[in-house]
Every structure is written in structure tokens, then in C-alpha cells.
Tab-separated table of C-alpha atoms in Angstrom:
chain	number	residue	atom	x	y	z
A	220	MET	CA	0.000	0.000	0.000
A	221	SER	CA	1.296	3.448	-0.914
A	222	THR	CA	0.048	6.889	-0.023
A	223	GLY	CA	-2.992	7.836	-2.062
A	224	ASP	CA	-3.779	4.459	-3.623
A	225	GLN	CA	-7.199	2.819	-3.340
A	226	THR	CA	-6.308	0.764	-0.265
A	227	ASP	CA	-4.944	3.825	1.532
A	228	MET	CA	-8.036	5.868	0.731
A	229	PHE	CA	-10.282	3.009	1.866
A	230	GLY	CA	-8.506	2.886	5.219
A	231	ARG	CA	-8.772	6.650	5.652
A	232	LEU	CA	-12.509	6.638	4.932
A	233	LYS	CA	-13.083	3.686	7.256
A	234	ASN	CA	-11.263	5.454	10.093
A	235	LEU	CA	-13.570	8.447	9.727
A	236	LEU	CA	-16.675	6.397	10.536
A	237	PRO	CA	-17.917	6.676	14.150
A	238	ILE	CA	-17.052	3.689	16.327
A	239	GLY	CA	-20.017	1.426	16.917
A	240	TRP	CA	-22.060	2.382	13.878
A	241	PHE	CA	-21.145	-0.769	11.964
A	242	GLY	CA	-19.927	-4.202	12.890
A	243	ASP	CA	-16.452	-5.492	12.209
A	244	SER	CA	-17.584	-7.240	9.033
A	245	ASN	CA	-19.895	-5.296	6.755
A	246	PRO	CA	-19.469	-6.142	3.045
A	247	VAL	CA	-22.127	-3.665	1.900
A	248	ARG	CA	-20.388	-0.792	3.674
A	249	ASP	CA	-16.977	-1.894	2.412
A	250	ALA	CA	-18.204	-2.126	-1.187
A	251	LEU	CA	-19.518	1.425	-0.994
A	252	LEU	CA	-16.295	2.725	0.563
A	253	TRP	CA	-14.191	0.924	-2.045
A	254	GLY	CA	-16.023	2.839	-4.769
A	255	TYR	CA	-15.401	6.164	-3.052
A	256	ALA	CA	-11.781	5.165	-2.435
A	257	GLN	CA	-11.215	4.526	-6.129
A	258	ALA	CA	-12.512	7.989	-7.056
A	259	LEU	CA	-10.383	9.629	-4.357
A	260	SER	CA	-7.320	7.674	-5.473
A	261	TRP	CA	-7.812	8.872	-9.042
A	262	GLY	CA	-8.176	12.450	-7.818
A	263	PHE	CA	-4.982	12.185	-5.745
A	264	THR	CA	-3.100	10.813	-8.756
A	265	LEU	CA	-4.355	13.727	-10.846
A	266	TYR	CA	-3.208	16.128	-8.112
A	267	LEU	CA	0.309	14.658	-8.137
A	268	TYR	CA	0.429	14.880	-11.940
A	269	ALA	CA	-0.752	18.503	-11.893
A	270	LYS	CA	1.814	19.348	-9.210
A	271	ASP	CA	4.620	17.934	-11.359
A	272	GLN	CA	3.639	20.177	-14.277
A	273	THR	CA	4.394	23.327	-12.258
A	274	ARG	CA	8.169	22.743	-12.437
A	275	ILE	CA	10.332	22.330	-15.535
A	276	LYS	CA	12.341	19.450	-14.070
A	277	THR	CA	9.205	17.371	-13.434
A	278	ALA	CA	6.893	18.527	-16.241
A	279	SER	CA	6.004	16.052	-18.971
A	280	ASP	CA	3.902	15.471	-22.069
A	281	GLY	CA	2.209	18.489	-23.630
A	282	TRP	CA	2.810	20.605	-20.542
A	283	LEU	CA	6.537	20.536	-21.280
A	284	ASP	CA	5.767	21.769	-24.788
A	285	LEU	CA	3.758	24.635	-23.282
A	286	ILE	CA	6.735	25.556	-21.090
A	287	GLY	CA	9.000	25.638	-24.140
A	288	LEU	CA	6.425	27.754	-25.983
A	289	ASP	CA	6.108	30.112	-23.026
A	290	PHE	CA	9.860	30.750	-22.762
A	291	PHE	CA	10.951	30.630	-26.406
A	292	GLY	CA	7.864	30.827	-28.618
A	293	ASN	CA	8.331	28.801	-31.805
A	294	ASN	CA	12.130	28.997	-31.591
A	295	LEU	CA	12.536	25.867	-29.463
A	296	ILE	CA	9.822	23.392	-30.334
A	297	ARG	CA	10.134	19.688	-29.609
A	298	LEU	CA	11.883	17.695	-32.314
A	299	SER	CA	10.068	14.848	-34.006
A	300	GLY	CA	10.117	11.816	-31.718
A	301	GLN	CA	12.060	13.656	-29.001
A	302	LEU	CA	11.532	12.306	-25.495
A	303	ASP	CA	10.614	14.448	-22.497
A	304	ALA	CA	14.049	14.095	-20.872
A	305	SER	CA	15.872	15.270	-23.995
A	306	TYR	CA	13.504	18.176	-24.623
A	307	ARG	CA	13.643	19.222	-20.965
A	308	ASN	CA	17.427	19.314	-21.172
A	309	ARG	CA	17.252	21.559	-24.252
A	310	ILE	CA	14.916	23.954	-22.447
A	311	LEU	CA	17.150	24.192	-19.368
A	312	ILE	CA	20.293	24.664	-21.462
A	313	ASN	CA	18.740	27.517	-23.439
A	314	ILE	CA	17.309	29.264	-20.377
A	315	PHE	CA	20.755	29.529	-18.779
A	316	ARG	CA	22.699	29.803	-22.032
A	317	GLU	CA	25.548	32.291	-22.288
A	318	ARG	CA	24.595	35.033	-24.733
A	319	ALA	CA	26.034	38.207	-26.272
A	320	THR	CA	29.566	36.749	-26.299
A	321	ARG	CA	31.752	35.075	-28.882
A	322	HIS	CA	31.944	31.926	-26.781
A	323	GLY	CA	28.168	31.891	-26.442
A	324	LEU	CA	27.718	32.085	-30.221
A	325	ASP	CA	30.282	29.349	-30.760
A	326	GLN	CA	28.612	27.087	-28.204
A	327	VAL	CA	25.039	27.548	-29.419
A	328	LEU	CA	26.015	26.610	-32.976
A	329	PHE	CA	27.981	23.625	-31.720
A	330	ASP	CA	25.047	22.421	-29.623
A	331	LEU	CA	22.735	22.851	-32.606
A	332	THR	CA	24.833	21.287	-35.370
A	333	GLY	CA	27.514	19.279	-33.579
A	334	ARG	CA	30.224	21.193	-35.494
A	335	ARG	CA	32.293	24.175	-34.386
A	336	PRO	CA	31.723	27.321	-36.477
A	337	LEU	CA	34.479	29.515	-37.867
A	338	ILE	CA	34.233	32.977	-36.299
A	339	ILE	CA	36.390	35.857	-37.530
A	340	GLU	CA	36.277	39.363	-36.095
A	341	PRO	CA	38.015	41.831	-38.448
A	342	ALA	CA	39.007	44.090	-35.545
A	343	LYS	CA	40.495	41.255	-33.489
A	344	PRO	CA	44.248	40.702	-34.023
A	345	ASP	CA	43.997	37.118	-32.793
A	346	ASP	CA	41.812	36.330	-35.809
A	347	CYS	CA	43.506	38.395	-38.508
A	348	GLY	CA	47.041	38.988	-37.310
A	349	CYS	CA	48.820	42.346	-37.407
A	350	LEU	CA	51.741	44.089	-39.057
A	351	GLY	CA	55.128	43.929	-37.421
A	352	ALA	CA	54.633	40.356	-36.273
A	353	THR	CA	55.820	37.000	-37.569
A	354	LEU	CA	54.153	36.035	-40.850
A	355	TYR	CA	53.539	32.614	-42.382
A	356	LEU	CA	54.355	32.348	-46.070
A	357	GLY	CA	52.073	30.223	-48.209
A	358	VAL	CA	49.226	30.294	-45.695
A	359	ALA	CA	45.921	31.976	-46.465
A	360	GLY	CA	44.213	34.026	-43.806
A	361	PRO	CA	41.684	36.790	-43.263
A	362	VAL	CA	42.509	40.469	-43.539
A	363	GLY	CA	41.451	42.570	-40.591
A	364	SER	CA	40.207	46.121	-40.402
A	365	THR	CA	39.608	48.446	-37.479
A	366	SER	CA	36.926	50.177	-39.551
A	367	CYS	CA	34.611	47.215	-38.914
A	368	PRO	CA	33.975	47.371	-35.167
A	369	TYR	CA	31.395	45.132	-33.566
A	370	GLN	CA	31.242	42.947	-36.655
A	371	ALA	CA	32.019	39.301	-37.234
A	372	PHE	CA	32.089	36.841	-40.105
A	373	VAL	CA	30.655	33.472	-39.115
A	374	THR	CA	30.828	30.280	-41.139
A	375	ALA	CA	28.282	27.829	-39.763
A	376	TYR	CA	28.356	24.199	-40.815
A	377	ARG	CA	25.288	22.066	-41.305
A	378	PRO	CA	25.132	18.907	-39.173
A	379	ILE	CA	26.530	15.719	-40.634
A	380	GLY	CA	23.460	13.621	-41.366
A	381	SER	CA	22.828	10.112	-42.597
A	382	GLY	CA	21.114	10.981	-45.854
A	383	PRO	CA	20.213	8.455	-48.537
A	384	GLY	CA	23.673	8.240	-50.041
A	385	ASN	CA	24.162	5.960	-53.075
A	386	LEU	CA	20.402	5.470	-53.384
A	387	PRO	CA	19.084	6.710	-56.761
A	388	GLY	CA	15.858	8.690	-56.842
A	389	ILE	CA	12.778	7.744	-58.830
A	390	HIS	CA	13.442	10.334	-61.538
A	391	THR	CA	17.005	9.202	-62.231
A	392	ASN	CA	18.270	6.999	-65.036
A	393	TRP	CA	19.567	4.426	-62.576
A	394	PHE	CA	16.299	3.748	-60.791
A	395	GLY	CA	14.829	0.349	-61.573
A	396	LEU	CA	17.711	-0.933	-63.698
A	397	SER	CA	18.059	-4.402	-62.182
A	398	LEU	CA	18.481	-2.809	-58.783
A	399	THR	CA	16.661	-3.388	-55.527
A	400	SER	CA	14.419	-0.468	-54.621
A	401	TRP	CA	14.518	1.090	-51.178
A	402	VAL	CA	12.076	3.262	-49.288
A	403	VAL	CA	13.793	5.922	-47.218
A	404	PRO	CA	11.911	7.608	-44.330
A	405	SER	CA	11.319	11.339	-44.510
A	406	SER	CA	13.453	11.838	-41.389
A	407	GLN	CA	16.452	10.644	-43.401
A	408	LEU	CA	15.681	12.901	-46.343
A	409	ALA	CA	15.148	16.116	-44.393
A	410	PRO	CA	18.012	17.531	-42.299
A	411	PRO	CA	17.426	17.491	-38.530
A	412	VAL	CA	18.514	21.137	-38.352
A	413	SER	CA	17.407	23.570	-41.042
A	414	ASP	CA	19.249	26.682	-42.187
A	415	ALA	CA	16.484	28.728	-40.584
A	416	ASP	CA	17.308	27.117	-37.225
A	417	ILE	CA	20.946	28.141	-37.593
A	418	VAL	CA	20.039	31.724	-38.505
A	419	ALA	CA	17.628	31.943	-35.561
A	420	ALA	CA	20.346	30.696	-33.186
A	421	ILE	CA	22.727	33.404	-34.398
A	422	GLU	CA	20.107	36.141	-34.062
A	423	GLN	CA	19.198	35.069	-30.532
A	424	THR	CA	22.792	34.870	-29.303
A	425	LYS	CA	24.639	37.773	-30.925
A	426	MET	CA	25.218	40.988	-29.030
A	427	TYR	CA	22.633	43.713	-29.545
A	428	GLY	CA	23.930	46.387	-31.907
A	429	SER	CA	26.525	44.107	-33.500
A	430	THR	CA	26.548	42.859	-37.087
A	431	VAL	CA	27.134	39.222	-37.932
A	432	TRP	CA	27.806	38.304	-41.551
A	433	TYR	CA	27.192	34.611	-41.884
A	434	ARG	CA	27.301	31.848	-44.413
A	435	ILE	CA	26.038	28.292	-44.047
A	436	THR	CA	27.856	25.455	-45.724
A	437	ASN	CA	28.325	21.700	-45.545
């Protein structure tokens, strides 16, 4: 017996009855109390479920989706087939995510795509070098400029997916030529992270008033 189950509720109801009203064995009374106990047990279970939905770490099902919608709008919706634990972790990471810094931009793109972006700030000597320092012959590099403050060039890489490589499409000359046909699920055809997701991540993380010139490549 656990707190709030039907047996527990039955015992609680039985203890509320005045002593001496019924005998020790009364099946009619017990049957009636068992029915009430079942309804109370269901109500207690619903109470515990509702209580869990008031905190991010214990919320589940559609309530977790509502929490994500409340904090981030349509910018952090649940992925197809994503479990509660994984989606909850994404919500918590993005609530406390570092923003408005170079490291924050690097980390958000890495978390999204699994690949580190290339970030170059024209006004940052560490990225572009400077005159009067050791040079490397035969090595290409960016050219900096102090006339481009608060700007950055970001190369974001799409995630490495498991697309339908070496599988010819229906409208190709190789389809059906003594080859076994395969049906590929839509999840394998469409990338898990779209270019729009990458752009949204940059816009949400970059410092206000700064300019980020970006390109997205494989």
C-alpha cells in the first residue's frame, strides 16, 4: 500500500466512521467505501500529476511543450520523436545559455549542429594577425580592419546527417535498372537542423547592436 492508492483511501474513509455504527464485518459498507476510495485515489493521482507540471524538471507530455512555448515561442519546439528528458534538457540549457559573447555564439552553434563554427572578427588581431609580427608564407588568412567594429564573419556548418547516399531517386536513369528499390523515411531525407534554425540561433545569441555576416555550408 502506498500513499494515495485505493487501499490507503479506503482505510482513511473507514477510520472516519464513528465507532459502533457498523460491525467489524460489513461487506455492503466496504463495497460502498471501495467505490469512493477509487474515485479519491484517481483524484490524488491527478493532483500529483498537476503538481509535477508546475516545475520544468518534473513537467512532462504536452505541458513541457507549453513551457517551451512560453519561454521561447516557436524557436525551441520539440523535435520529431524527441523524449521528455531530452527536450527538458534543451529547455534548461537555453534558459541559462551564455549570450552576447563570442563563446556563447560558438557554443550555441555547436550544440545545434555538432560542429564548431568559424568565427572571424576583423578588428580582433587574434583572428587576422597584425603588421610587425611573424608572418607565415604560403598560408591563407583573413585580412582585418579596425573600420569594422562590432562585426564578425561566421561560417556555420550544417550537421553531418545520414542521408540516402548511393540510393538513386525515382526520376534518375539508374532507378529500376536491375536494382533493388529502397524506401527511405522522410526523417532521413530532411536535415534534422534547417538553415532557418541556424540563422535563428545566431540572431538570438549575438550581441545587440553588433553585425554578424554569416554563411552556411556543408
